[in-house]
Coordinates of C-alpha atoms in Angstrom, one line a residue:
X1 CA -55.8 18.8 -15.8
X2 CA -58.5 17.4 -18.1
X3 CA -56.4 15.5 -20.6
X4 CA -59.5 14.0 -22.3
X5 CA -60.6 17.5 -23.1
X6 CA -57.2 18.8 -24.1
X7 CA -56.7 15.8 -26.5
X8 CA -60.2 15.6 -27.9
X9 CA -59.4 17.1 -31.2
X10 CA -56.8 16.5 -34.0
X11 CA -53.1 16.7 -33.2
X12 CA -53.0 20.3 -34.3
X13 CA -55.3 21.3 -31.4
X14 CA -53.3 19.4 -28.8
X15 CA -51.1 21.3 -26.2
X16 CA -48.0 22.8 -27.8
X17 CA -45.0 20.6 -27.6
X18 CA -42.1 21.5 -25.2
X19 CA -39.1 21.9 -27.5
X20 CA -35.5 22.7 -26.8
X21 CA -32.9 24.7 -28.6
X22 CA -32.6 23.8 -32.3
X23 CA -35.5 21.3 -32.3
X24 CA -37.4 21.0 -35.6
X25 CA -40.9 19.9 -34.8
X26 CA -43.4 18.5 -37.3
X27 CA -46.9 17.7 -36.0
X28 CA -47.8 14.1 -35.3
X29 CA -49.6 12.5 -38.3
X30 CA -50.3 9.1 -39.9
X31 CA -47.7 7.7 -42.3
X32 CA -48.1 9.2 -45.8
X33 CA -49.2 6.8 -48.5
X34 CA -46.5 5.7 -50.9
X35 CA -47.2 5.6 -54.7
X36 CA -49.0 2.4 -55.6
X37 CA -46.5 0.0 -57.3
X38 CA -47.0 -0.9 -60.9
X39 CA -46.8 -4.5 -62.2
X40 CA -43.1 -4.2 -62.9
X41 CA -42.4 -2.9 -59.4
X42 CA -44.4 -5.7 -57.9
X43 CA -42.5 -8.3 -59.9
X44 CA -39.2 -6.7 -58.9
X45 CA -40.3 -6.7 -55.2
X46 CA -41.0 -10.4 -55.5
X47 CA -37.5 -11.0 -56.7
X48 CA -36.2 -8.8 -53.9
X49 CA -38.1 -10.9 -51.3
X50 CA -36.4 -14.0 -52.6
X51 CA -33.0 -12.3 -52.6
X52 CA -33.7 -11.0 -49.1
X53 CA -34.1 -14.5 -47.8
X54 CA -31.2 -16.0 -49.9
X55 CA -28.0 -16.8 -48.0
X56 CA -26.1 -17.0 -51.3
X57 CA -25.8 -13.2 -51.1
X58 CA -23.1 -13.8 -48.4
X59 CA -19.6 -14.9 -48.9
X60 CA -20.1 -18.0 -46.8
X61 CA -23.5 -18.8 -48.3
X62 CA -24.9 -18.9 -44.8
X63 CA -26.1 -15.4 -44.0
X64 CA -29.2 -13.7 -45.6
X65 CA -30.5 -10.2 -45.1
X66 CA -33.4 -11.9 -43.2
X67 CA -30.8 -13.3 -40.7
X68 CA -30.6 -9.8 -39.1
X69 CA -34.0 -8.5 -40.2
X70 CA -36.6 -11.1 -39.3
X71 CA -40.4 -10.4 -39.4
X72 CA -40.7 -12.4 -36.1
X73 CA -38.2 -10.0 -34.4
X74 CA -39.6 -6.7 -35.5
X75 CA -37.5 -6.8 -38.7
X76 CA -34.4 -6.8 -36.5
X77 CA -32.6 -9.7 -34.9
X78 CA -33.4 -9.3 -31.2
X79 CA -29.7 -9.1 -30.4
X80 CA -27.8 -6.3 -28.8
X81 CA -25.5 -6.1 -31.8
X82 CA -25.7 -8.2 -35.0
X83 CA -23.6 -11.3 -35.8
X84 CA -21.9 -11.3 -39.2
X85 CA -19.4 -13.3 -41.2
X86 CA -17.6 -16.0 -39.3
X87 CA -19.7 -15.1 -36.2
X88 CA -18.1 -11.7 -35.9
X89 CA -20.0 -9.5 -33.5
X90 CA -20.8 -6.1 -35.1
X91 CA -20.6 -2.8 -33.3
X92 CA -24.2 -1.7 -33.9
X93 CA -27.8 -2.9 -33.4
X94 CA -29.5 -4.2 -36.5
X95 CA -32.1 -1.5 -37.2
X96 CA -35.7 -2.5 -37.8
X97 CA -36.8 -2.0 -41.4
X98 CA -40.4 -1.1 -40.5
X99 CA -40.0 2.5 -41.8
X100 CA -37.2 2.0 -44.3
X101 CA -39.3 3.1 -47.2
X102 CA -39.7 6.6 -45.7
X103 CA -36.4 7.1 -44.0
X104 CA -33.5 9.1 -45.5
X105 CA -30.6 9.0 -45.0
X106 CA -30.1 5.4 -43.9
X107 CA -28.1 3.5 -41.3
X108 CA -27.4 4.8 -37.8
X109 CA -24.7 7.1 -39.2
X110 CA -26.7 8.2 -42.3
X111 CA -24.1 7.0 -44.7
X112 CA -26.5 5.9 -47.4
X113 CA -28.8 8.2 -49.4
X114 CA -31.3 5.6 -50.6
X115 CA -32.5 2.0 -50.2
X116 CA -30.7 0.6 -53.3
X117 CA -27.3 2.1 -52.3
X118 CA -27.9 1.0 -48.7
X119 CA -28.6 -2.6 -49.8
X120 CA -25.0 -3.1 -51.1
X121 CA -23.3 -2.1 -47.8
X122 CA -24.1 -5.2 -45.7
X123 CA -23.5 -7.6 -48.6
X124 CA -20.0 -6.4 -49.2
X125 CA -19.0 -5.5 -45.6
X126 CA -16.3 -7.9 -44.5
X127 CA -17.8 -8.0 -41.0
X128 CA -21.4 -8.6 -42.1
X129 CA -22.1 -10.7 -45.2
X130 CA -18.5 -10.5 -46.6
X131 CA -19.4 -11.1 -50.2
X132 CA -18.0 -9.8 -53.5
X133 CA -19.5 -9.3 -56.9
X134 CA -17.3 -12.1 -58.1
X135 CA -18.9 -14.6 -55.6
X136 CA -22.5 -13.5 -55.7
X137 CA -23.3 -12.9 -59.4
X138 CA -22.2 -16.4 -60.7
X139 CA -24.5 -18.0 -58.1
X140 CA -27.4 -15.9 -59.1
X141 CA -26.8 -16.2 -62.8
X142 CA -26.6 -20.0 -62.5
X143 CA -30.1 -20.0 -60.9
X144 CA -32.8 -20.7 -63.4
X145 CA -35.5 -19.2 -61.2
X146 CA -33.7 -15.8 -61.0
X147 CA -32.9 -15.8 -64.7
X148 CA -36.5 -16.5 -65.5
X149 CA -37.9 -13.9 -63.2
X150 CA -35.6 -11.2 -64.6
X151 CA -36.4 -12.3 -68.1
X152 CA -40.1 -11.8 -67.4
X153 CA -39.1 -8.1 -66.8
X154 CA -37.7 -8.0 -70.3
X155 CA -34.1 -8.4 -69.2
X156 CA -32.0 -10.6 -71.5
X157 CA -28.6 -10.0 -70.1
X158 CA -26.8 -11.4 -67.0
X159 CA -27.9 -10.2 -63.6
X160 CA -25.7 -7.4 -62.1
X161 CA -25.3 -6.1 -58.6
X162 CA -27.4 -3.1 -59.6
X163 CA -30.2 -5.5 -60.5
X164 CA -29.8 -7.1 -57.1
X165 CA -29.9 -3.9 -55.0
X166 CA -32.8 -2.5 -57.1
X167 CA -34.8 -5.6 -56.3
X168 CA -33.9 -5.6 -52.6
X169 CA -34.9 -1.9 -52.4
X170 CA -38.3 -2.7 -54.1
X171 CA -38.9 -5.4 -51.5
X172 CA -37.9 -3.1 -48.6
X173 CA -40.4 -0.5 -49.9
X174 CA -43.2 -3.0 -49.3
X175 CA -42.4 -3.3 -45.5
X176 CA -44.6 -1.6 -43.0
X177 CA -44.8 -1.1 -39.3
X178 CA -47.5 -3.3 -37.5
X179 CA -51.0 -1.9 -36.9
X180 CA -51.1 -0.2 -33.6
X181 CA -53.5 1.8 -31.4
X182 CA -51.4 4.9 -32.2
X183 CA -52.4 4.5 -35.8
X184 CA -56.0 4.2 -34.6
X185 CA -55.7 7.6 -32.8
X186 CA -55.6 9.3 -36.3
X187 CA -58.8 7.3 -37.3
X188 CA -60.8 7.3 -34.1
X189 CA -59.3 9.8 -31.8
X190 CA -57.5 9.5 -28.4
X191 CA -60.4 7.6 -26.9
X192 CA -58.6 4.4 -28.0
X193 CA -56.0 5.2 -25.3
X194 CA -56.3 4.4 -21.6
X195 CA -55.9 7.2 -19.1
X196 CA -52.3 6.1 -18.4
X197 CA -51.4 5.9 -22.0
X198 CA -53.0 9.4 -22.6
X199 CA -50.9 10.8 -19.8
X200 CA -47.9 9.2 -21.4
X201 CA -48.7 10.9 -24.7
X202 CA -49.0 14.2 -22.8
X203 CA -45.6 13.7 -21.2
X204 CA -44.1 12.6 -24.5
X205 CA -45.2 15.9 -26.0
X206 CA -44.5 18.1 -23.0
X207 CA -42.5 17.5 -19.8
X208 CA -40.4 14.5 -21.1
X209 CA -39.4 16.5 -24.3
X210 CA -39.5 13.3 -26.5
X211 CA -41.3 15.2 -29.3
X212 CA -38.4 17.5 -29.8
X213 CA -36.7 14.7 -31.8
X214 CA -39.5 12.0 -32.2
X215 CA -42.1 13.9 -34.2
X216 CA -43.9 13.9 -37.5
X217 CA -45.4 10.8 -39.2
X218 CA -42.3 8.7 -38.5
X219 CA -41.8 9.9 -34.9
X220 CA -38.3 10.8 -36.0
X221 CA -36.8 14.1 -37.0
X222 CA -34.3 12.0 -39.1
X223 CA -31.5 14.2 -37.7
X224 CA -28.4 13.2 -35.6
X225 CA -28.0 13.6 -31.9
X226 CA -25.5 12.7 -29.2
X227 CA -27.0 10.9 -26.2
X228 CA -23.8 10.5 -24.4
X229 CA -23.5 6.7 -25.0
X230 CA -20.8 6.6 -27.7
X231 CA -18.2 5.2 -25.2
X232 CA -15.8 7.8 -26.5
X233 CA -12.2 6.9 -25.6
X234 CA -13.2 3.4 -24.3
X235 CA -13.2 -0.1 -25.7
X236 CA -16.7 0.0 -27.2
X237 CA -16.2 3.4 -28.8
X238 CA -18.4 4.2 -31.7
X239 CA -18.1 7.7 -33.1
X240 CA -21.3 7.6 -35.2
X241 CA -21.9 10.3 -37.7
X242 CA -18.4 11.6 -37.3
X243 CA -17.1 8.5 -39.2
X244 CA -19.0 9.7 -42.2
X245 CA -18.5 13.5 -42.2
X246 CA -15.3 14.0 -40.2
X247 CA -17.0 17.0 -38.6
X248 CA -16.1 17.6 -34.9
X249 CA -19.8 18.4 -34.0
X250 CA -20.8 14.9 -35.3
X251 CA -18.7 12.9 -32.8
X252 CA -21.1 10.5 -31.0
X253 CA -24.1 11.5 -33.0
X254 CA -26.6 8.9 -34.3
X255 CA -29.8 9.2 -36.3
X256 CA -33.0 9.4 -34.4
X257 CA -34.8 6.1 -34.7
X258 CA -38.4 5.9 -35.7
X259 CA -40.6 4.8 -32.8
X260 CA -43.3 3.1 -34.9
X261 CA -43.5 -0.5 -33.8
X262 CA -41.0 0.2 -31.0
X263 CA -42.7 -2.3 -28.7
X264 CA -41.4 -5.1 -31.0
X265 CA -37.9 -3.9 -31.7
X266 CA -35.8 -4.4 -28.5
X267 CA -33.0 -4.1 -27.7
X268 CA -32.7 -0.3 -28.1
X269 CA -30.1 2.4 -29.1
X270 CA -27.4 2.2 -31.7
X271 CA -25.5 -0.3 -29.6
X272 CA -28.4 -2.3 -28.3
X273 CA -27.5 -1.0 -24.8
X274 CA -31.0 -1.4 -23.3
X275 CA -33.4 -4.3 -23.3
X276 CA -36.5 -2.5 -22.2
X277 CA -38.3 0.7 -22.9
X278 CA -38.2 1.4 -19.1
X279 CA -34.4 1.3 -19.4
X280 CA -34.5 3.8 -22.2
X281 CA -36.8 6.2 -20.3
X282 CA -34.4 6.0 -17.3
X283 CA -31.5 7.1 -19.5
X284 CA -33.4 10.2 -20.7
X285 CA -34.8 10.9 -17.2
X286 CA -31.2 11.1 -15.9
X287 CA -30.2 13.5 -18.7
X288 CA -28.5 11.0 -21.0
X289 CA -25.2 9.3 -20.7
X290 CA -21.9 11.1 -20.0
X291 CA -19.1 11.1 -22.6
X292 CA -15.6 11.4 -21.4
X293 CA -14.2 14.9 -21.7
X294 CA -10.6 13.9 -21.9
X295 CA -9.4 14.0 -25.6
X296 CA -8.9 10.6 -27.2
X297 CA -6.3 10.5 -30.0
X298 CA -7.0 12.9 -32.8
X299 CA -10.8 12.7 -32.4
X300 CA -12.5 15.8 -30.9
X301 CA -14.3 15.5 -27.6
X302 CA -18.1 14.9 -28.1
X303 CA -20.4 17.8 -27.5
X304 CA -23.5 17.3 -25.3
X305 CA -26.8 17.6 -27.2
X306 CA -28.7 20.6 -25.8
X307 CA -32.0 18.7 -26.3
X308 CA -30.9 16.0 -23.8
X309 CA -31.6 17.2 -20.2
X310 CA -32.7 15.8 -16.9
X311 CA -36.5 15.3 -16.9
X312 CA -37.3 14.7 -13.2
X313 CA -40.1 12.3 -14.1
X314 CA -41.8 10.5 -11.2
X315 CA -42.1 6.7 -11.1
X316 CA -45.8 7.0 -12.2
X317 CA -44.9 9.4 -15.0
X318 CA -42.1 7.0 -16.3
X319 CA -44.6 4.1 -16.2
X320 CA -47.2 6.2 -18.1
X321 CA -44.6 7.2 -20.7
X322 CA -43.6 3.5 -21.2
X323 CA -47.3 2.6 -21.5
X324 CA -47.7 5.2 -24.3
X325 CA -44.6 3.9 -26.1
X326 CA -46.1 0.4 -26.1
X327 CA -49.1 1.7 -28.2
X328 CA -46.9 2.9 -31.0

């Protein structure tokens, strides 16, 4: 098979993706441009950056947003699951914020509709930053720098939590995934990929079935899927989307993560289960995890996702797929 010829043109001319039942495919494409920020938005984002780094947003005064979303760690924290207030270990992996400006809904379980609403959750969650309006706002209003910055925006009243979350959202809208050879594909063509990486792209699109969920500019369908790793009925149980909707079909479902910058965002999955991309590929190659099928309490038994199936990839094919993922 002459992959160089098959992938010589734009993505629309590439081999048709191999999709499963219910898949919603959008063609691969570069990230769309966001509206250019005005001067007020830039000033608000600058306030948001300072707030993002400020541990006074936490109850203890020791945890900042940047504690779990560090630029040096792929805008995550490099841990399997995040530490929070009083060193509590959270249930979920701190998601990278590389594509936060484009994603909706937000969080692994999709409980937030937008960035501003999302920003409030970790601040007030008792297991994360464990703050309250009563602890945070007096600290910020006593800070001359914050008061002056907000005054420059024409605000002559005390700072509110709505002001805080709006500024944090403005900052998060400035975050971008790192430049990659995948981005260069849309500028220069697939000649920027090695033969192994090109094979990986072909597998991603066809035999491996990755494109059924990881597609479009974000390499995410922004939908919810059950990969069989919710630990249903066990100590590390996390019911995912079900905890938001209460719908039986959502037990164990989590939102498809964007793969842009994935080489920098280990560990992987909602619970940080895997340290390497090779581990992730092995999970999918085996057909995903296996949820228990014995009922646990009043929670319905998880349903297997029809898009997750055994792939029968060879060792060379798995290596090519990982090589491609590292270009993203």
